[in-house]
Amino acid sequence: MKLKAYTKRKNDMTDTINNSIGKSIVVCSAPMFYDQLLTAFSDDIETKQRYDIIRNVFARVIEQGIMDCQIAFVGFFAKLDYCLKEYDVPLAASNLIQLARKDMFPERNKKQDLTEEALNTSLPHNLKATALLIYYLCGKIEIPTSIKNNFPQSDRTKNSWGKFEENVLRVVVEKWDSDYIYATEENENTTILISYGKENKVLTRNGDFSWEYLNDVLWEGAQLNLVRVRRDESGKIFIPELIILEPDYLINVTTIAGCFESYAESPFVNLVNKIKPQPNTSAIHLGNLAGQLLDNAIHARDISLEDSIKSFVSTNALSMISCPELVNGFAQFKQDAEIQKQNIEHLIGEALPHVIGSYDKGNVILEPSFFSEVLGIQGRLDFLYQKDGDITIIEQKSGKGEFVRNQSDASTPTAKMTHTIQVLLYRALFQYEFQTYSSQLKHIMLLYSKYSNGLLLIPQSPELLLRAIKMRNLLAWTEIMYAKEGMELLKTLTPEKLNMNGLTGRLWDQYVRPQLSELLSPIHYASSLELAYYLRFLRFIQNELLLSKVGNKRKENSGFATIWHDTLEDKKSAGNIYDKLSIKDFVCEDEAVSSVILEFNEPQSADSTNFRIGDIVILYSYIKDEVPNACSDIVIRASIVDIKADTIELRLRNSQTASQVFDKPEGTLWAIEHDMLESMTSTLFSAMHGFLSGTKQRRDLILSQREPRVDASLTINGEYGRFNTLVTRAKQARDIFLIIGPPGTGKTSFGLVNLLKEELTEPDSNVLLLSYTNRAVDEICSKLVEIKREQPDFDFIRIGSDLSCSEEYREYLLSSRSTKVEGGNGLNKLIKNTRVFCGTTSALNANMSLLKLKHFTLAIVDESSQILEPHLIGLLTAHDKEKEAIDRFVLIGDHKQLPAVVQQSVEESIVNEPELNDIGLTDCRLSLFERLLSRFKTANGYDERFVYMLTKQGRMHRYIGEFPNQAFYGGCLDVVPLEHQLLPDKAIKTDHGIMKMLCSHRIAFVAAEQPRLSPSLKTNIIEAEMIAATVYQIYQLTKDSFDKDMTVGVIVPYRNQIATVRNAIDRYGVDILHDITIDTVERYQGSQRDYIIYGFTIHQMYQLNFLTDNVFEEDGMIIDRKLNVAMTRARLNLVMIGNPKLLSMNVTFSRLMDFVRSKGGYFDVTKEDYCSGRF
């Protein structure tokens, strides 16, 4: 099995403005880029700004050069290398361009503070290189003389080879044969010859290990890390100690070890593991409890086993009480736990000091994480202890050791190969990533807590480590292959094909083979349509995982690999890092550090980053004056609890024994970056596999092979006023019903709540309320609390974590409720007696055990248009034998507002299978809600048996809602009307233009001139000052009733502009205005304010691509989802500020400005006159 060649398509690089569906797809031409370069040489511009302009153009030319290429590039070097080769750039020019790349985009994690003199020296060279890049990539249009006049008198020369960086060298594969790889080296842009055959005695360990498998898995453009590089006597052949394929795709250590099975040593074992249902066994729970007992032992907590189990059950309530083995086997579980507890306390307290000497438990780090860009692996250790440079690593295992026939000592286990591989990879990580000496890695151990003599010292095993590295490389290959080519292999996979080790006997016949057969048989028995659906979404999910790791072309600074690829400057610009932090305080629970409070050593407001409360993050230390590097040290995983102006609080994923774990040498600082959880994706693979084993009736419904059932004889029991028709139709739909909820139509307050109330009038009914975001679930909880006030007997439970739940609703979390009942029987009773459960779809996907414990008659899914099919498929097809776990579904959404955030482009997510197109599945990025809407479409609208559209909006003033109604909803909406929707213009005596505008025009557009110079194309100081002046006048107008959370909000497209606007507002000196919400439209969806100011920000035509990246056409209407959401957040007034010349190039924006003109609300005035009110 080999990777097929990637699809490569070249753009002609001419100016393109495609207004066919209202979206401007702008490709800059060479003259446009040349004009932008010339701005760098304006007289009144600083050298640093010149440098930034050239750097920006250089980057944009590269991004445009790969725009239509389907390769998932990682890092700037790979992108540039592709362009230079694809566009046949001559070697001399290529060398100059690569030198400029090294200048303007320095090596990963390398500090670069260039002096003014150094910048002035390099500037002409970088200008020439950028101009050459434009010339070759954009149609070979002659470079203007005005640019050439600023070229250097002579070119720089490329450095000759010096001594290599000893540890790692990054290269891009050009070609290969059975002995050598020809590749382009990152630092010098030179083709080098890499020996990987038998002649490389270092790599092959004197010929004992073969790397010939690389011959079958390499492809042109693949990236390699050459680790510990040497050269032969001629200096021409490079001899690495290890070769790592696609190192930016980090593979988990446990995933690598898991591929060493009794029946096979193969990456395809991981394919089987991907689709397995989430296991729920007594052994898994015992292992997790053993981890908690190890924590207790390290922390020296005097906690009884009874209390430990009670605490464990409260945080694992659903899976514990739904575990079949624990129904009648809980007594045995407690007995096994007691043995684990005794052994752990003995091994940690007595056995370990005998091996490593006395040790300070306060310095033990529990469950630290590691990212190794050198080896392409990541992992999380159970136990790490460092003293005087010596390192102790312990990995805990609660199960049995390797089976050894006639083993004489039952108290001493034999290490399993899979477990040995884990600790060997951790050892290699310290050796190669942290460059730790072997002599320091003395104590690499496994702790088998089932055995009284379970502490095993694991020696080095070079041969087994190389097998593990091979597996890591093969996993990277298969993971990329699955994303690009799909998992068609599953169609022909059988237990016999997987049995590569030729396993026989009882283990194979009675255990392994039946389990594999049961897992794979639904694939073999699926219809061609079911199989096509299943495989297409598996590929989509896998590609999302790939792009979330390595980044996508649609968004700058995306992908987890930016942690080691992006410069600090890029991270700050993208808002992806907090640096220069110091630890201020700790929060302790049960005598262990549970939270850390860090303070900013320089201003870093939340506006300049994209971190939010509840986000999962990594915390790591670095030396002052060095660049923060998460790969250079251990990483602590955490979640953000709070962000203030001067501090940020993190809750640690794993509590630490003492604060001294965080003690570092003087001059140490801390950094925070975003984390990524692959477990969120892994549940989707098993959910898709669950689809194949769902009931035929439900599979046919999902695949449009039968019409949804309707019982027109059913009537409602309650009275719901103007919503009676909605509630009746939803009740009569016995499979699925869709509610379209345009902005302000009360889809939650009235739609969801009335359906819930009606369902609860039926005996034995249970309702599951779901949404995409935690904020929406908070809103659902607020409605449920209102019902509880009216009906004290009403109760509900929320599934999820406390950090993702608003504090006022945490008492309803299952984790909180479970602490107030006794044992499993009490939990079962609580779940049985509670009729309403709520949570996000991701929370439910992670807690599918609930559907084994409780049958639901109805599930109402809010925000359905933001939820992709794989996120719902597990819930839709959950069943117990032939009975569905959930009888009926009501999906509430609005496909004309913002959809789910997806990494893939249209070209990547498009569905080409004819049988899937026939059921309306044309693009994997579309929600199930949208696909079903298209199915229920009729000549006159929608089939009213299955679809209901809410048409009375109670949010926007009638004049604000007029344009969205006509442009996006075909005139179907009307006001309720509520009092504020009919308010007349305010009669107020004022000479201030902004005040007059606010009082006489509910919707206004203010023309802003283009800034002549700006430090960033993602900031616009002119618009920022106009926005600030508007906010201040709104404050003056509403001073007596001003509410920072409700009165005014600002929407801008870029995070950089948020801080610019905030600073402009702060200059007015009104403290309360500092706390108003300034955010992107994506963050504003679901919110509203009395006054909304929408600043378009853009300077260049190509930025229209970003503003209009959510556009589609329906019934002849061009639907701009972003604009729709932005405009419909406003209740009383909407003010839009932007550059009309640029915006008019888009048909929808042009129509919007024409509409505002027709209402007399268009203002064309200078910034100075606008801000001072002189108009």
Coordinates of C-alpha atoms in Angstrom, one line a residue, residues 387-620:
K387 CA 17.6 15.0 41.3
D388 CA 21.1 16.3 40.6
G389 CA 20.6 15.6 36.9
D390 CA 19.5 12.0 37.4
I391 CA 16.1 11.0 36.1
T392 CA 13.6 8.5 37.3
I393 CA 10.7 7.5 35.0
I394 CA 7.9 5.2 36.2
E395 CA 5.0 4.0 34.2
Q396 CA 2.2 2.4 36.2
K397 CA 0.3 -0.7 35.0
S398 CA -2.6 -2.1 37.1
G399 CA -3.0 -5.3 35.0
K400 CA -1.1 -8.5 34.5
G401 CA 2.5 -8.8 33.3
E402 CA 3.5 -11.0 30.3
F403 CA 2.2 -14.6 30.5
V404 CA 5.1 -16.9 31.3
R405 CA 4.4 -20.6 31.5
N406 CA 5.4 -22.2 34.8
Q407 CA 6.5 -18.9 36.3
S408 CA 8.0 -19.6 39.7
D409 CA 7.5 -16.3 41.5
A410 CA 3.8 -15.2 41.3
S411 CA 4.6 -11.9 43.1
T412 CA 7.1 -10.7 40.4
P413 CA 5.7 -10.0 36.9
T414 CA 7.5 -10.1 33.6
A415 CA 7.2 -6.9 31.6
K416 CA 4.9 -6.9 28.6
M417 CA 6.5 -5.8 25.3
T418 CA 3.9 -3.1 24.9
H419 CA 4.7 -1.6 28.3
T420 CA 8.4 -1.9 27.7
I421 CA 8.1 0.0 24.4
Q422 CA 6.3 2.9 26.2
V423 CA 9.1 3.5 28.7
L424 CA 11.8 3.0 26.0
L425 CA 10.2 5.7 23.9
Y426 CA 10.1 8.0 27.0
R427 CA 13.7 7.3 27.5
A428 CA 14.5 8.1 23.8
L429 CA 12.5 11.3 24.2
F430 CA 14.8 12.5 27.0
Q431 CA 17.9 11.3 25.1
Y432 CA 17.1 12.9 21.7
E433 CA 14.7 15.8 22.4
F434 CA 16.2 17.0 25.7
Q435 CA 19.7 15.6 24.9
T436 CA 20.0 14.0 28.2
Y437 CA 23.1 11.7 28.7
S438 CA 22.5 8.0 29.0
S439 CA 24.3 8.0 32.3
Q440 CA 21.5 10.2 33.7
L441 CA 18.7 7.8 32.6
K442 CA 19.5 5.2 35.2
H443 CA 16.0 4.4 36.5
I444 CA 13.5 3.6 33.8
M445 CA 10.9 1.5 35.5
L446 CA 7.5 -0.2 35.2
L447 CA 5.3 -0.4 38.3
Y448 CA 2.9 -3.3 38.2
S449 CA 0.6 -2.5 41.0
K450 CA -1.2 -5.9 40.9
Y451 CA 2.0 -7.5 42.3
S452 CA 3.7 -7.0 45.6
N453 CA 7.1 -7.1 43.9
G454 CA 6.0 -5.2 40.9
L455 CA 8.7 -2.5 40.4
L456 CA 10.7 -3.6 37.4
L457 CA 13.9 -1.8 36.1
I458 CA 13.8 -1.8 32.3
P459 CA 17.2 -2.0 30.6
Q460 CA 18.0 -0.5 27.2
S461 CA 16.9 -2.4 24.2
P462 CA 18.2 -0.8 21.0
E463 CA 16.5 -3.3 18.7
L464 CA 13.1 -2.9 20.3
L465 CA 13.4 0.9 20.2
L466 CA 14.1 0.8 16.5
R467 CA 11.0 -1.4 16.0
A468 CA 9.1 1.2 17.9
I469 CA 10.5 4.0 15.7
K470 CA 9.6 2.0 12.6
M471 CA 6.1 1.7 13.9
R472 CA 5.9 5.4 14.6
N473 CA 6.9 6.1 11.0
L474 CA 4.5 3.6 9.6
L475 CA 1.7 5.1 11.7
A476 CA 2.5 8.6 10.4
W477 CA 2.3 7.2 6.8
T478 CA -1.0 5.4 7.4
E479 CA -2.6 8.4 9.2
I480 CA -1.8 10.7 6.3
M481 CA -2.8 8.0 3.8
Y482 CA -6.2 7.6 5.5
A483 CA -6.8 11.3 5.4
K484 CA -5.9 11.7 1.7
E485 CA -7.0 8.4 0.3
G486 CA -9.5 7.0 2.8
M487 CA -9.9 3.8 4.7
E488 CA -10.9 1.5 1.9
L489 CA -8.7 -1.1 3.4
L490 CA -11.5 -1.8 5.9
K491 CA -13.7 -3.3 3.2
T492 CA -11.3 -6.3 2.7
L493 CA -9.9 -6.5 6.2
T494 CA -10.5 -9.8 8.0
P495 CA -9.2 -11.4 11.2
E496 CA -7.1 -13.8 9.1
K497 CA -5.4 -10.9 7.2
L498 CA -4.7 -9.1 10.5
N499 CA -3.2 -12.3 12.0
M500 CA 0.2 -11.4 10.7
N501 CA 2.0 -13.2 13.5
G502 CA 0.1 -16.5 12.8
L503 CA -1.4 -16.6 16.3
T504 CA -3.1 -20.0 17.0
G505 CA -4.6 -21.9 19.9
R506 CA -7.1 -20.9 22.5
L507 CA -6.1 -17.2 22.6
W508 CA -6.8 -16.8 18.9
D509 CA -9.8 -19.1 18.6
Q510 CA -11.7 -18.1 21.7
Y511 CA -10.8 -14.5 22.3
V512 CA -8.9 -12.5 19.6
R513 CA -10.6 -13.9 16.4
P514 CA -14.2 -13.6 17.7
Q515 CA -13.6 -10.1 18.9
L516 CA -12.1 -9.0 15.5
S517 CA -14.8 -10.8 13.6
E518 CA -17.5 -9.0 15.7
L519 CA -15.9 -5.7 15.1
L520 CA -15.4 -6.1 11.3
S521 CA -18.6 -8.0 10.4
P522 CA -20.8 -4.8 10.2
I523 CA -18.5 -3.5 7.5
H524 CA -18.8 -6.7 5.5
Y525 CA -22.6 -6.8 5.8
A526 CA -23.2 -3.2 5.1
S527 CA -25.0 -2.1 1.9
S528 CA -23.0 -0.2 -0.8
L529 CA -24.7 3.0 0.3
E530 CA -24.0 2.5 4.0
L531 CA -20.4 1.6 3.3
A532 CA -19.9 4.7 1.1
Y533 CA -21.4 6.9 3.8
Y534 CA -19.3 5.3 6.5
L535 CA -16.0 5.5 4.6
R536 CA -16.5 9.0 3.3
F537 CA -17.0 10.4 6.8
L538 CA -14.1 8.3 8.2
R539 CA -11.9 10.1 5.7
F540 CA -13.4 13.4 6.6
I541 CA -12.8 12.9 10.3
Q542 CA -9.2 11.7 9.7
N543 CA -8.4 14.7 7.5
E544 CA -9.8 17.0 10.2
L545 CA -7.4 15.3 12.7
L546 CA -4.5 15.7 10.3
L547 CA -5.1 19.3 9.6
S548 CA -5.7 20.1 13.3
K549 CA -2.2 18.8 13.9
V550 CA -0.3 20.2 10.9
G551 CA -2.4 23.2 10.0
N552 CA -4.6 24.2 7.1
K553 CA -4.3 26.6 4.2
R554 CA -7.5 28.4 5.0
K555 CA -6.3 29.9 8.3
E556 CA -2.9 31.3 9.1
N557 CA -1.0 30.0 12.2
S558 CA -3.3 27.0 12.4
G559 CA -2.5 23.5 13.6
F560 CA -0.8 22.1 16.7
A561 CA 2.6 22.1 15.0
T562 CA 2.6 25.9 15.2
I563 CA 3.8 25.4 18.8
W564 CA 7.3 24.5 17.4
H565 CA 7.1 26.0 13.9
D566 CA 5.9 29.5 14.4
T567 CA 8.2 32.3 15.6
L568 CA 7.3 34.0 18.8
E569 CA 6.3 37.1 16.8
D570 CA 3.9 35.0 14.7
K571 CA 2.4 33.4 17.8
K572 CA 1.8 36.8 19.4
S573 CA 0.3 38.2 16.2
A574 CA -2.1 35.3 16.0
G575 CA -2.9 35.5 19.8
N576 CA -1.7 32.0 20.4
I577 CA 0.6 32.5 23.4
Y578 CA 1.0 34.2 26.7
D579 CA 4.6 34.6 27.6
K580 CA 6.8 36.3 30.2
L581 CA 4.6 34.9 33.0
S582 CA 5.6 34.5 36.6
I583 CA 4.0 32.3 39.2
K584 CA 2.1 34.4 41.7
D585 CA 0.3 31.9 43.9
F586 CA -1.1 28.4 44.2
V587 CA -4.5 26.9 45.0
C588 CA -4.4 23.7 47.0
E589 CA -7.0 21.0 47.6
D590 CA -6.3 18.0 49.8
E591 CA -2.8 19.3 50.5
A592 CA -1.9 19.1 46.8
V593 CA -1.5 21.9 44.2
S594 CA -4.6 22.0 42.1
S595 CA -4.4 25.4 40.5
V596 CA -1.7 27.9 39.6
I597 CA -2.1 31.7 39.4
L598 CA 0.4 33.4 37.1
E599 CA 0.9 37.1 36.6
F600 CA 1.8 39.0 33.5
N601 CA 5.1 40.8 33.5
E602 CA 4.0 43.1 30.7
P603 CA 0.5 44.0 29.5
Q604 CA -1.1 41.1 27.7
S605 CA -4.9 41.7 27.6
A606 CA -7.3 39.0 26.6
D607 CA -8.0 41.1 23.5
S608 CA -4.6 40.3 22.0
T609 CA -5.0 36.6 22.4
N610 CA -7.6 34.0 21.5
F611 CA -7.7 32.3 24.9
R612 CA -11.0 31.9 26.8
I613 CA -12.1 30.6 30.1
G614 CA -12.5 26.8 29.9
D615 CA -9.9 26.4 27.1
I616 CA -7.4 23.5 27.5
V617 CA -3.8 24.7 27.5
I618 CA -0.2 23.7 28.1
L619 CA 2.0 25.4 30.7
Y620 CA 5.8 25.2 30.5

